[in-house]
Tab-separated table of C-alpha atoms and ligand atoms in Angstrom:
chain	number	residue	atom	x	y	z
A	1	UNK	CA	-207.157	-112.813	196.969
A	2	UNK	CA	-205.298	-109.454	196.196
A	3	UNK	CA	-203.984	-107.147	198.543
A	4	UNK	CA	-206.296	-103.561	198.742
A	5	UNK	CA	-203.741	-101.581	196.770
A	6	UNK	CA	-204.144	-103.853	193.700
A	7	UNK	CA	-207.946	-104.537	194.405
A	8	UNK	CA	-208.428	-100.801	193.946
A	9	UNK	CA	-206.249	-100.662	191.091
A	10	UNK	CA	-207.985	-103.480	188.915
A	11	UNK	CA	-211.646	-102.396	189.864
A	12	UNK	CA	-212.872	-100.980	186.388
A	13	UNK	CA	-216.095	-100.991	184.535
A	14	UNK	CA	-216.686	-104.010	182.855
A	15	UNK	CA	-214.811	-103.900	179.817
A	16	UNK	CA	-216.829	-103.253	176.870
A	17	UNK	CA	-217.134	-105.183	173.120
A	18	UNK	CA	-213.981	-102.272	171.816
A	19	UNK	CA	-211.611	-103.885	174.527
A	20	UNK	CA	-210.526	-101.098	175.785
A	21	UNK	CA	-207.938	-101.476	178.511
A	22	UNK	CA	-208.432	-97.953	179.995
A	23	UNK	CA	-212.063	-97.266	181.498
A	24	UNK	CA	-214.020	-95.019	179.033
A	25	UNK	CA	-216.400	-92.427	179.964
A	26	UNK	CA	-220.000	-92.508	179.637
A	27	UNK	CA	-221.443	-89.492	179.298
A	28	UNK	CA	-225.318	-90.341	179.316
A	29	UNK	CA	-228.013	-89.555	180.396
A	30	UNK	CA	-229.962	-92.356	180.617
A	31	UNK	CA	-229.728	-96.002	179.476
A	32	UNK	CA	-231.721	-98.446	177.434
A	33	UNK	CA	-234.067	-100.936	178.096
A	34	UNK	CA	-234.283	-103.731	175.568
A	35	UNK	CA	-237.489	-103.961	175.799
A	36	UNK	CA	-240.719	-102.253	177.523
A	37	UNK	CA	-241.004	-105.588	179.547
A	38	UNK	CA	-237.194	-104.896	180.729
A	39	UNK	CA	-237.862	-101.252	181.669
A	40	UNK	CA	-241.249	-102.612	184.116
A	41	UNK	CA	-238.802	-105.541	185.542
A	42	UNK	CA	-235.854	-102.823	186.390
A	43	UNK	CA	-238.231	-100.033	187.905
A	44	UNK	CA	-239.504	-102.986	189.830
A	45	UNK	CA	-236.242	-103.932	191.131
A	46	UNK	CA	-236.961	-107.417	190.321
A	47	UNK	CA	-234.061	-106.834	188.009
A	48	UNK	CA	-230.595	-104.909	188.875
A	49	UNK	CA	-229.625	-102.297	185.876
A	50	UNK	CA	-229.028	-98.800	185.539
A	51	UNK	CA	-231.700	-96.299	184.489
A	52	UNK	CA	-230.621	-92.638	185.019
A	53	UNK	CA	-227.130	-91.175	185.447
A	54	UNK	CA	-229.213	-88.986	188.690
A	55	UNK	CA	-229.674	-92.306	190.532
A	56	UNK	CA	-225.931	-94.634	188.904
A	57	UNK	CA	-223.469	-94.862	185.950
A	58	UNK	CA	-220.887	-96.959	185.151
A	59	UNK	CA	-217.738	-94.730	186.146
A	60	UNK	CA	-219.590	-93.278	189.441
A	61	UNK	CA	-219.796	-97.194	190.379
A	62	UNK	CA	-216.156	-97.536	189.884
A	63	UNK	CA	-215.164	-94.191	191.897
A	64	UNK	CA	-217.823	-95.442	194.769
A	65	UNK	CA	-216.563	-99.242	194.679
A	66	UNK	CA	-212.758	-98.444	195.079
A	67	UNK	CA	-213.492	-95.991	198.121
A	68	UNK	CA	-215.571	-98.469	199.739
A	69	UNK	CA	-212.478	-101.274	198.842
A	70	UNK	CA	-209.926	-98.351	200.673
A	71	UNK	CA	-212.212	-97.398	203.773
A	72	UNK	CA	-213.546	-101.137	204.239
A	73	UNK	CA	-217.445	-100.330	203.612
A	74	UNK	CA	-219.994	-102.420	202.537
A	75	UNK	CA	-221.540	-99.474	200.233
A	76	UNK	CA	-221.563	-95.822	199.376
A	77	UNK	CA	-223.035	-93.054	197.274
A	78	UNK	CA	-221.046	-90.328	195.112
A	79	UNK	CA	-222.346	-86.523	195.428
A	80	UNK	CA	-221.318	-83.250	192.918
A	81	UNK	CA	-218.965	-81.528	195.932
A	82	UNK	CA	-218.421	-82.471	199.509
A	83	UNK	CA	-220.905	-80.080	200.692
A	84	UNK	CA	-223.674	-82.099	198.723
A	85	UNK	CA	-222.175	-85.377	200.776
A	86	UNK	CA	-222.335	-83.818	204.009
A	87	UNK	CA	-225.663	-82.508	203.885
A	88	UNK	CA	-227.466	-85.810	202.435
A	89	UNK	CA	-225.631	-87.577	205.254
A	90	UNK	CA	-227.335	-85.292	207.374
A	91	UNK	CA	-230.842	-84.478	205.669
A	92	UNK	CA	-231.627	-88.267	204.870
A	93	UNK	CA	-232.239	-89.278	208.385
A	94	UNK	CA	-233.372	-85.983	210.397
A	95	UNK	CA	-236.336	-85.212	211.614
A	96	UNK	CA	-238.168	-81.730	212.570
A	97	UNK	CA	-237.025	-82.224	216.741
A	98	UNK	CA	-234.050	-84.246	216.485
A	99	UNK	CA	-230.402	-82.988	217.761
A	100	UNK	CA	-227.032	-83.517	216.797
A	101	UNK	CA	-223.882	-83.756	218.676
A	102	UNK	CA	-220.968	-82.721	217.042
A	103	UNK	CA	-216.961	-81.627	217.379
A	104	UNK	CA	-216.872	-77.666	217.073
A	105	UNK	CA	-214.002	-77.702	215.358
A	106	UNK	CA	-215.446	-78.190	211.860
A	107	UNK	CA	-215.484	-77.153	208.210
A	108	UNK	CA	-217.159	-73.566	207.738
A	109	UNK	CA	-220.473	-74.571	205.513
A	110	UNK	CA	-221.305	-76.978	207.671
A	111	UNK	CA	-221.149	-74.814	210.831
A	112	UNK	CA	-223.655	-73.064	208.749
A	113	UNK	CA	-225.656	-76.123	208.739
A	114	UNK	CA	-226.063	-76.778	212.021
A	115	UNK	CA	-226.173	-73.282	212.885
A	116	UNK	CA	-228.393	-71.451	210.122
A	117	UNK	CA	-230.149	-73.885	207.573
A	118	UNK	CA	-231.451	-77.095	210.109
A	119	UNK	CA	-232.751	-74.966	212.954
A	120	UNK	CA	-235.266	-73.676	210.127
A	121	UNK	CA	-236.468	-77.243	209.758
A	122	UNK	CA	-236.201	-77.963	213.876
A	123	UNK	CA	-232.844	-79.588	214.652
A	124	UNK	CA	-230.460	-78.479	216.834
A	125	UNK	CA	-227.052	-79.052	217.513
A	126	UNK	CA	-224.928	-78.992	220.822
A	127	UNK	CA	-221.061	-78.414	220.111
A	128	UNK	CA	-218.787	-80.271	221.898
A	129	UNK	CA	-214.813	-79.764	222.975
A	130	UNK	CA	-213.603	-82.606	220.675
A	131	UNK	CA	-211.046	-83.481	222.730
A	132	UNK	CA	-213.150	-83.510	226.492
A	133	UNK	CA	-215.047	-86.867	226.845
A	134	UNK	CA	-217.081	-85.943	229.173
A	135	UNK	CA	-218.629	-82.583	227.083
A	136	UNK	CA	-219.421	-86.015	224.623
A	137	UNK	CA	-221.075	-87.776	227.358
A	138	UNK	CA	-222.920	-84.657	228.939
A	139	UNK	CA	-224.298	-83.274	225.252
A	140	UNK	CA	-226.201	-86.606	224.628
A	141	UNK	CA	-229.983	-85.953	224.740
A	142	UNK	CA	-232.747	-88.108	224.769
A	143	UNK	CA	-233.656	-86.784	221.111
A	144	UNK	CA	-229.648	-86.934	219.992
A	145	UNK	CA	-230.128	-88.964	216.149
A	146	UNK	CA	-226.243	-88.045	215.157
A	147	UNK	CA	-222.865	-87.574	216.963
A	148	UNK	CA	-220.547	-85.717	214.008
A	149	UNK	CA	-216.850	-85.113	214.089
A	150	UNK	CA	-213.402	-84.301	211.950
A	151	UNK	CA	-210.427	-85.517	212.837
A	152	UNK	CA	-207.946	-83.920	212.871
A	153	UNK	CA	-209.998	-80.531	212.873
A	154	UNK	CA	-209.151	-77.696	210.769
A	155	UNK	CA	-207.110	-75.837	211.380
A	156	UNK	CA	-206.348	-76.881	214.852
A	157	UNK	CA	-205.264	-80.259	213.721
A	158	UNK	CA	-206.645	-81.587	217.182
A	159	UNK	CA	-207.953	-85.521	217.305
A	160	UNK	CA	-211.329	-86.922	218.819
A	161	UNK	CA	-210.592	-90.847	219.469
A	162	UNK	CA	-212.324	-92.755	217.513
A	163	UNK	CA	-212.222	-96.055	219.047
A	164	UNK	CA	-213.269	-94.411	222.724
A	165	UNK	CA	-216.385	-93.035	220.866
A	166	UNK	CA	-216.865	-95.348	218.633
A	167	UNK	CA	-217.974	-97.593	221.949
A	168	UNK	CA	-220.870	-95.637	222.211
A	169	UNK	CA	-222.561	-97.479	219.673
A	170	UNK	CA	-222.940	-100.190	222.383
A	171	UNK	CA	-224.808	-97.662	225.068
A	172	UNK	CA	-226.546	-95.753	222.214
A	173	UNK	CA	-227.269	-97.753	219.159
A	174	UNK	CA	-229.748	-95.714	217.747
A	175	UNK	CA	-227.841	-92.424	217.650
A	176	UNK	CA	-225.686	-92.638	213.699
A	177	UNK	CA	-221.838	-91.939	214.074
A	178	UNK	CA	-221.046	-90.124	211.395
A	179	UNK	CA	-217.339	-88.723	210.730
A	180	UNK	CA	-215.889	-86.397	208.130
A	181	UNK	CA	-213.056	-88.340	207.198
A	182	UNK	CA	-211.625	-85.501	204.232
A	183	UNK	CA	-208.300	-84.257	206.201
A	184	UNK	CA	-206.939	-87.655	207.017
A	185	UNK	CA	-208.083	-89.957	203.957
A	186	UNK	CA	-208.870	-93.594	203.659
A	187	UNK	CA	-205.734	-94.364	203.352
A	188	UNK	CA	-204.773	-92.917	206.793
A	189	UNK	CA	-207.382	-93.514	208.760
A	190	UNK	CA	-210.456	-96.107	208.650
A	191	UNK	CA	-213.456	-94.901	211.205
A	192	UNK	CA	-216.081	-97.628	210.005
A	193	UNK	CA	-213.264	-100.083	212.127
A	194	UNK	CA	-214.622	-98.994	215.188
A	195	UNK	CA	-218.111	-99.020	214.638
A	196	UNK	CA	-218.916	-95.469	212.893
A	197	UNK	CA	-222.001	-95.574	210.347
A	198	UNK	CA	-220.741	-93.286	207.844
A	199	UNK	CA	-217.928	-91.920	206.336
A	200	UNK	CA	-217.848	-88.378	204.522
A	201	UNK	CA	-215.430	-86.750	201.977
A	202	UNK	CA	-214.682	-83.770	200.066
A	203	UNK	CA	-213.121	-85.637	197.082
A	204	UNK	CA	-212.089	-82.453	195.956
A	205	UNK	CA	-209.677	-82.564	198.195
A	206	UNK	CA	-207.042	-85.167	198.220
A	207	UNK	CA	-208.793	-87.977	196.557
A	208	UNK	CA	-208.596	-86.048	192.877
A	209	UNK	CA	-205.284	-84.536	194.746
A	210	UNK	CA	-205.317	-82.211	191.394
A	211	UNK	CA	-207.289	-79.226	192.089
A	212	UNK	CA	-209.709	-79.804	189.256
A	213	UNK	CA	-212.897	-81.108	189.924
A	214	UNK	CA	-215.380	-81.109	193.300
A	215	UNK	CA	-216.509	-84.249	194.447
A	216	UNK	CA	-217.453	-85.998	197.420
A	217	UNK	CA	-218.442	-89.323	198.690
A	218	UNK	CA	-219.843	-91.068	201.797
A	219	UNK	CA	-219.587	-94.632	202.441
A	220	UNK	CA	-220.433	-97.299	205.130
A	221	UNK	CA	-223.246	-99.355	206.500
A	222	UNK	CA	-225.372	-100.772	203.392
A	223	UNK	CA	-228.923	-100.523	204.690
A	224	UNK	CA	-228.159	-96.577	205.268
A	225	UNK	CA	-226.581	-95.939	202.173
A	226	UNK	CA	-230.076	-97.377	200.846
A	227	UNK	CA	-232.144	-94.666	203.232
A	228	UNK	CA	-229.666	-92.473	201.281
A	229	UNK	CA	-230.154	-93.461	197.981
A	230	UNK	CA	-233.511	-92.669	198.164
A	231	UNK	CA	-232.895	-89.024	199.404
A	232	UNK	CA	-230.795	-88.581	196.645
A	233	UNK	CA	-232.564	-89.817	193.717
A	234	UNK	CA	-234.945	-87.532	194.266
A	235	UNK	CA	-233.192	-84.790	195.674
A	236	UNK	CA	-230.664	-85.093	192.585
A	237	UNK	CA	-226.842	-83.707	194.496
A	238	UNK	CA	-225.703	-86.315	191.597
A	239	UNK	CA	-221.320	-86.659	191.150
A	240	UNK	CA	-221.126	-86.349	187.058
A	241	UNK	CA	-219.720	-89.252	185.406
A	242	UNK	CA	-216.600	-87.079	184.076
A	243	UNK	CA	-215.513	-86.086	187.553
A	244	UNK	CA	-216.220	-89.669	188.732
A	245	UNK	CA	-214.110	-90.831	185.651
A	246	UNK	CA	-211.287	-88.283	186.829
A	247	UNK	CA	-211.257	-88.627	190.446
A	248	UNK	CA	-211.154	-92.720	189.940
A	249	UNK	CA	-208.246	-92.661	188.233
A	250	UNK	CA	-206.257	-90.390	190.722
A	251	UNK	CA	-207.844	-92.882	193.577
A	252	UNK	CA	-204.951	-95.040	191.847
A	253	UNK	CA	-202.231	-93.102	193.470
A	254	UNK	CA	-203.719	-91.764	196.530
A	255	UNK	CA	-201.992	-94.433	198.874
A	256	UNK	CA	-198.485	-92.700	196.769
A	257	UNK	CA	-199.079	-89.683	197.337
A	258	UNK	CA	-200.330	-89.550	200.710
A	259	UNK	CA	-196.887	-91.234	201.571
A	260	UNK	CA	-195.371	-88.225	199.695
A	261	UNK	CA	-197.515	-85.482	201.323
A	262	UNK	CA	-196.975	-87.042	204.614
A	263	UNK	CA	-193.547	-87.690	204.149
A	264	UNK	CA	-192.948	-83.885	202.950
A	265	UNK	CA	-195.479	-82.067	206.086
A	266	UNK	CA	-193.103	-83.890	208.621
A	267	UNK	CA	-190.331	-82.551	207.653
A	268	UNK	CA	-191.567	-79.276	207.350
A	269	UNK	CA	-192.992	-79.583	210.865
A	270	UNK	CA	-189.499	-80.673	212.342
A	271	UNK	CA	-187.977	-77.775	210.234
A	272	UNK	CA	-190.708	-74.928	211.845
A	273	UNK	CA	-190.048	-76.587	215.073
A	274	UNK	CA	-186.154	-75.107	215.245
A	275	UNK	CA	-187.243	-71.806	213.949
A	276	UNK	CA	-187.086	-68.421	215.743
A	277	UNK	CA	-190.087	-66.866	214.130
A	278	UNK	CA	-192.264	-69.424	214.738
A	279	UNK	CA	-193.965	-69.495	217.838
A	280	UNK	CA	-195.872	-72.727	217.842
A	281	UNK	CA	-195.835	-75.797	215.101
A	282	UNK	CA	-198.839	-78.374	214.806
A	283	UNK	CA	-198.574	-81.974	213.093
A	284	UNK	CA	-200.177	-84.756	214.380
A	285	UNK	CA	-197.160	-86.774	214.242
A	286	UNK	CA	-194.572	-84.734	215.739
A	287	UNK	CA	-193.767	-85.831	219.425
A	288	UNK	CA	-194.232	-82.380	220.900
A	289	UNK	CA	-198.253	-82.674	219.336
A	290	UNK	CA	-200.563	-83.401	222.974
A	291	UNK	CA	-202.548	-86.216	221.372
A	292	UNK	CA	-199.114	-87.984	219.339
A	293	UNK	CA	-199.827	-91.139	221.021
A	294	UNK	CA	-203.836	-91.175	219.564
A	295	UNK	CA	-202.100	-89.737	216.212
A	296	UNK	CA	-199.652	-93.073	215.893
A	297	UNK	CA	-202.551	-95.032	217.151
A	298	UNK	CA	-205.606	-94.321	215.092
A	299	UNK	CA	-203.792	-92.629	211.648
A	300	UNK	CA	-201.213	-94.249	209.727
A	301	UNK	CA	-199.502	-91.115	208.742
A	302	UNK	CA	-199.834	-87.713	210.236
A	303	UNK	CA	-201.605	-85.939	206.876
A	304	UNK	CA	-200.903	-82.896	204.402
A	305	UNK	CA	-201.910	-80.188	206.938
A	306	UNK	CA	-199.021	-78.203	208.630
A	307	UNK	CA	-200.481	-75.346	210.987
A	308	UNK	CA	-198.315	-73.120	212.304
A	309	UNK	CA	-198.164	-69.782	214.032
A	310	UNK	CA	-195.717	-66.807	213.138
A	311	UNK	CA	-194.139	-64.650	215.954
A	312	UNK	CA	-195.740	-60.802	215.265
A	313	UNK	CA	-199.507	-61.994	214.769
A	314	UNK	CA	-201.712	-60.919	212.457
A	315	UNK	CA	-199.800	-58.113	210.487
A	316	UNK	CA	-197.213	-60.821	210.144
A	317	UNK	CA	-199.074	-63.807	209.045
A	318	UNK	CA	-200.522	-61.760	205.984
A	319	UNK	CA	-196.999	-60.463	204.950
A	320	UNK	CA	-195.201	-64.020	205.421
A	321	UNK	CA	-197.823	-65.377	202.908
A	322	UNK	CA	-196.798	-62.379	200.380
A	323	UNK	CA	-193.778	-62.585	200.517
A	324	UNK	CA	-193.556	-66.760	199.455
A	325	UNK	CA	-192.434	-67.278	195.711
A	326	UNK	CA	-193.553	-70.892	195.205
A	327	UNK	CA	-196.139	-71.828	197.276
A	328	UNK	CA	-199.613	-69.671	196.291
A	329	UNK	CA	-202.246	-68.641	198.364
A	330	UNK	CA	-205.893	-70.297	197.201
A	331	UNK	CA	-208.746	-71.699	199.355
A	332	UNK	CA	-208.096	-75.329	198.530
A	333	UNK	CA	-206.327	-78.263	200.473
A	334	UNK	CA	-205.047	-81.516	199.551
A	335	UNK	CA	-203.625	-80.515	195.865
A	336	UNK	CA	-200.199	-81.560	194.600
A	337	UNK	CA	-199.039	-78.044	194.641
A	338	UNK	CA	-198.310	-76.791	198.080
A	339	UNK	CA	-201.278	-74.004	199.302
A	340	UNK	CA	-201.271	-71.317	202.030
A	341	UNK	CA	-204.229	-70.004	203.718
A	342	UNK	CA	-204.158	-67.345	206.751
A	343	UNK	CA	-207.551	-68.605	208.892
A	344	UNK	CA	-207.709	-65.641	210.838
A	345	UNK	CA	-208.391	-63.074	207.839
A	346	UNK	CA	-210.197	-65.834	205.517
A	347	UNK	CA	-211.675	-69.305	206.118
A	348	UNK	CA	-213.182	-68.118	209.652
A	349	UNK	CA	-212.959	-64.356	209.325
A	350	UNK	CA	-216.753	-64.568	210.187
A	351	UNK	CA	-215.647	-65.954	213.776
A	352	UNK	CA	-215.409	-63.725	217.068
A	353	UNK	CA	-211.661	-63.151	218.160
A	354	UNK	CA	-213.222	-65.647	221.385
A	355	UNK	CA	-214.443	-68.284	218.711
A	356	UNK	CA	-211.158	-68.373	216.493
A	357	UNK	CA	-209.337	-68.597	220.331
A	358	UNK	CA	-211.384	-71.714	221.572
A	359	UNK	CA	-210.340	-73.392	217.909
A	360	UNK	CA	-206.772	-72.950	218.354
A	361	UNK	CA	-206.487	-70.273	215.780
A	362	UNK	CA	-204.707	-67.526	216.215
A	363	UNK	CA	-203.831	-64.157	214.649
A	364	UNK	CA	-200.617	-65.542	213.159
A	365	UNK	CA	-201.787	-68.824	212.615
A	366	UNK	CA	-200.670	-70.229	209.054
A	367	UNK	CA	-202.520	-73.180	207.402
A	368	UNK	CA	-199.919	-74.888	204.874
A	369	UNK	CA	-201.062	-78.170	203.077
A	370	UNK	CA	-198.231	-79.391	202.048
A	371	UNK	CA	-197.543	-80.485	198.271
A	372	UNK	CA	-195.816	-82.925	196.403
A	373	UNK	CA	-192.669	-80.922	195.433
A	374	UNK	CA	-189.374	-81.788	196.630
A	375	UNK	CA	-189.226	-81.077	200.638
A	376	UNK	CA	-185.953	-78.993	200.438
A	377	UNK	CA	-187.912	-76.544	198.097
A	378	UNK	CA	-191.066	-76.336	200.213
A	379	UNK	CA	-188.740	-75.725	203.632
A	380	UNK	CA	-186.803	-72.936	201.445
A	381	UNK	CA	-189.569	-71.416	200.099
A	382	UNK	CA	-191.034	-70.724	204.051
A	383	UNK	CA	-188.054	-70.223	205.780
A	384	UNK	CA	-186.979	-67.393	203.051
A	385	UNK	CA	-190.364	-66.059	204.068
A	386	UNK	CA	-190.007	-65.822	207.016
A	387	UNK	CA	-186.714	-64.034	207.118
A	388	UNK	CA	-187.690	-61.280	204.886
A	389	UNK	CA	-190.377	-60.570	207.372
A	390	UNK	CA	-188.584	-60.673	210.738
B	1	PLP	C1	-213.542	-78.951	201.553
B	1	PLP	C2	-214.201	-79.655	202.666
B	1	PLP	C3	-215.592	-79.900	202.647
B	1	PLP	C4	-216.476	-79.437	201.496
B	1	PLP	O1	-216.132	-80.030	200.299
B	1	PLP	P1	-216.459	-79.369	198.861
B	1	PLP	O2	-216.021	-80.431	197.922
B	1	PLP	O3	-215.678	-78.107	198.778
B	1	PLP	O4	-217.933	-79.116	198.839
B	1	PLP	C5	-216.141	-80.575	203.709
B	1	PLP	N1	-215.385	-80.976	204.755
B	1	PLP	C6	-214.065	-80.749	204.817
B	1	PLP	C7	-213.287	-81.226	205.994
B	1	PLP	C8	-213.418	-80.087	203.788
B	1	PLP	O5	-212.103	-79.852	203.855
């Protein structure tokens, strides 16, 4: 039996009559039945073929199989962005009355979820202190369907532990754990190990690694992924065959280049951590970070995300980022290119001062996912920066 890196690098669409080595795209539609009594058989799911490109296709099978193959799930569904993933993870099993329990440190659009678009429909959501076990405890309701977290958060970069709550699967097996799994990867970090449901990512993020294309992806327990399935074949939040084509073949090197972006945020990290100007440094797998020991323990690798803050707040922060030569400033994460993003004035702009506070981000907090260029460069690039600002 092969090891996972090869398993996920030989899983291809069956190889057609042209034998091509490389898998091909197929962009259709739809797909034909050989005869009428074929097409009855196949809507009756007495026999197992693909129909519409809304509900399968060939190269959105191959993306879905090799994520389930990296994260260890018995089955999963592909979506057009990660937005689409999140909220069919979500909108396939709630109910008008239900409540969800979930980490408030979490991506923007789907605070606006919980907080704007499912109270319309009747379900609420308690936020939680990811880090405090017993806000997780005391939030549970009798009418609690999902517990929700990221870790590590953005921006904060803070952990929830994921073994400790996946346990509460034993005292609650109804309620769905459900984790947004985007920042760390499979390839750093594996939830459905200790008991979570379901497993969510942007694969616009480091899974195409590229910048391109949005994707996104949620995998785990088979007989939900079927409740899903439904949702979606009718709801139609589809992944299109070329992006599943694309982001397949970059799932080839993810396990590479997560070793590279990890390998290159540490080092920035220990470099920020001797600096004058900077007056606090976040990565999961530096010693100084409050929750290392969780870090080494549930992640294999710290991640891309370096968050930092810059001594002279605000003011600062915005004039650091203008004056770097290499590294641009885009709202994206998890590209090849190292990106720069200033929360305070962008990504949660929309917060109260108190709200960005109880996140962990401050006025001269800097968001840096690290890139695969060469480390020296990356270091220069911010520590030049940073002097021409003092
Ligand atoms: C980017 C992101 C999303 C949304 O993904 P899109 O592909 O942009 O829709 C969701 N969760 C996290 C943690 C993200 O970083």
């Amino acid at each position: 039996m092969h090891k996972d890196d090869s398993k996920i690098i030989r899983n291809q669409v069956p190889r057609s009559d042209k034998r091509e080595h490389s898998a091909p795209l197929y962009l259709t539609s739809s797909f034909i039945f050989d005869s009428a009594e074929q097409g009855r058989a196949i809507f009756a799911e007495e026999e197992e073929g693909m129909v519409y490109s809304r509900y399968s296709n060939p190269n959105t099978d191959e993306f879905i199989q090799k994520v389930c193959i990296m994260e260890g799930a018995e089955a999963g569904l592909s979506f057009s962005s990660g937005m689409a993933a999140v909220f069919a993870s979500f909108a396939a099993f709630i109910h008008s009355g239900d409540h969800i329990v979930s980490s408030r440190a979490i991506f923007g659009s789907t605070h606006q979820l919980f907080t704007q678009l499912f109270p319309r429909w009747g379900v609420t959501t308690t936020y939680v202190d990811g880090v405090d076990k017993a806000q997780w405890e005391n939030a549970i309701q009798e009418n609690t369907k999902i517990i929700f977290l990221e870790s590590p958060s953005n921006p904060g970069l803070e952990l929830v532990d994921l073994e400790w709550l996946g346990s509460f699967k034993e005292k609650y097996p109804h309620i769905l754990l459900i984790i947004d799994n985007c920042f760390a990867t499979p390839y750093l970090q594996k939830p459905l190990q200790y008991g979570f449901d379901l497993s969510i990512h942007s694969a616009t993020k480091y899974m195409d690694g590229q910048g391109r294309v949005l994707g996104g992806v949620t995998v785990g327990k088979k007989e939900l992924i079927d409740t899903m399935m439904f949702f979606i074949r009718h709801t139609g939040p589809s992944m299109s065959p070329f992006n599943a084509w694309l982001i397949s073949k970059s799932l080839d090197t993810l396990g590479l280049r997560m070793d590279r972006h990890c390998s290159n945020a540490l080092a920035l990290a220990e470099a920020l951590e001797n600096n004058a100007e900077i007056e606090d440094v976040k990565y999961p797998f530096l010693p100084s970070h409050p929750q290392y020991e969780l870090a080494k323990k549930q992640m294999k690798a710290g991640g891309g995300i370096v968050t930092f803050v810059v001594k002279g707040g605000f003011e600062r922060a915005k004039n650091f980022i203008d004056h770097l030569e290499m590294i641009l400033c885009t709202s994206n994460l998890g590209d090849n290119r190292s990106i720069v993003t200033h929360p305070a004035s962008t990504t949660h702009s929309k917060l109260s001062e108190e709200e960005r506070l109880n996140l962990g981000i401050k006025p001269g907090s800097i968001r840096l996912s690290v890139g695969l260029e060469d480390k020296e460069d990356i270091i220069a690039d911010v520590t030049n920066a940073l002097d021409q600002t003092k």
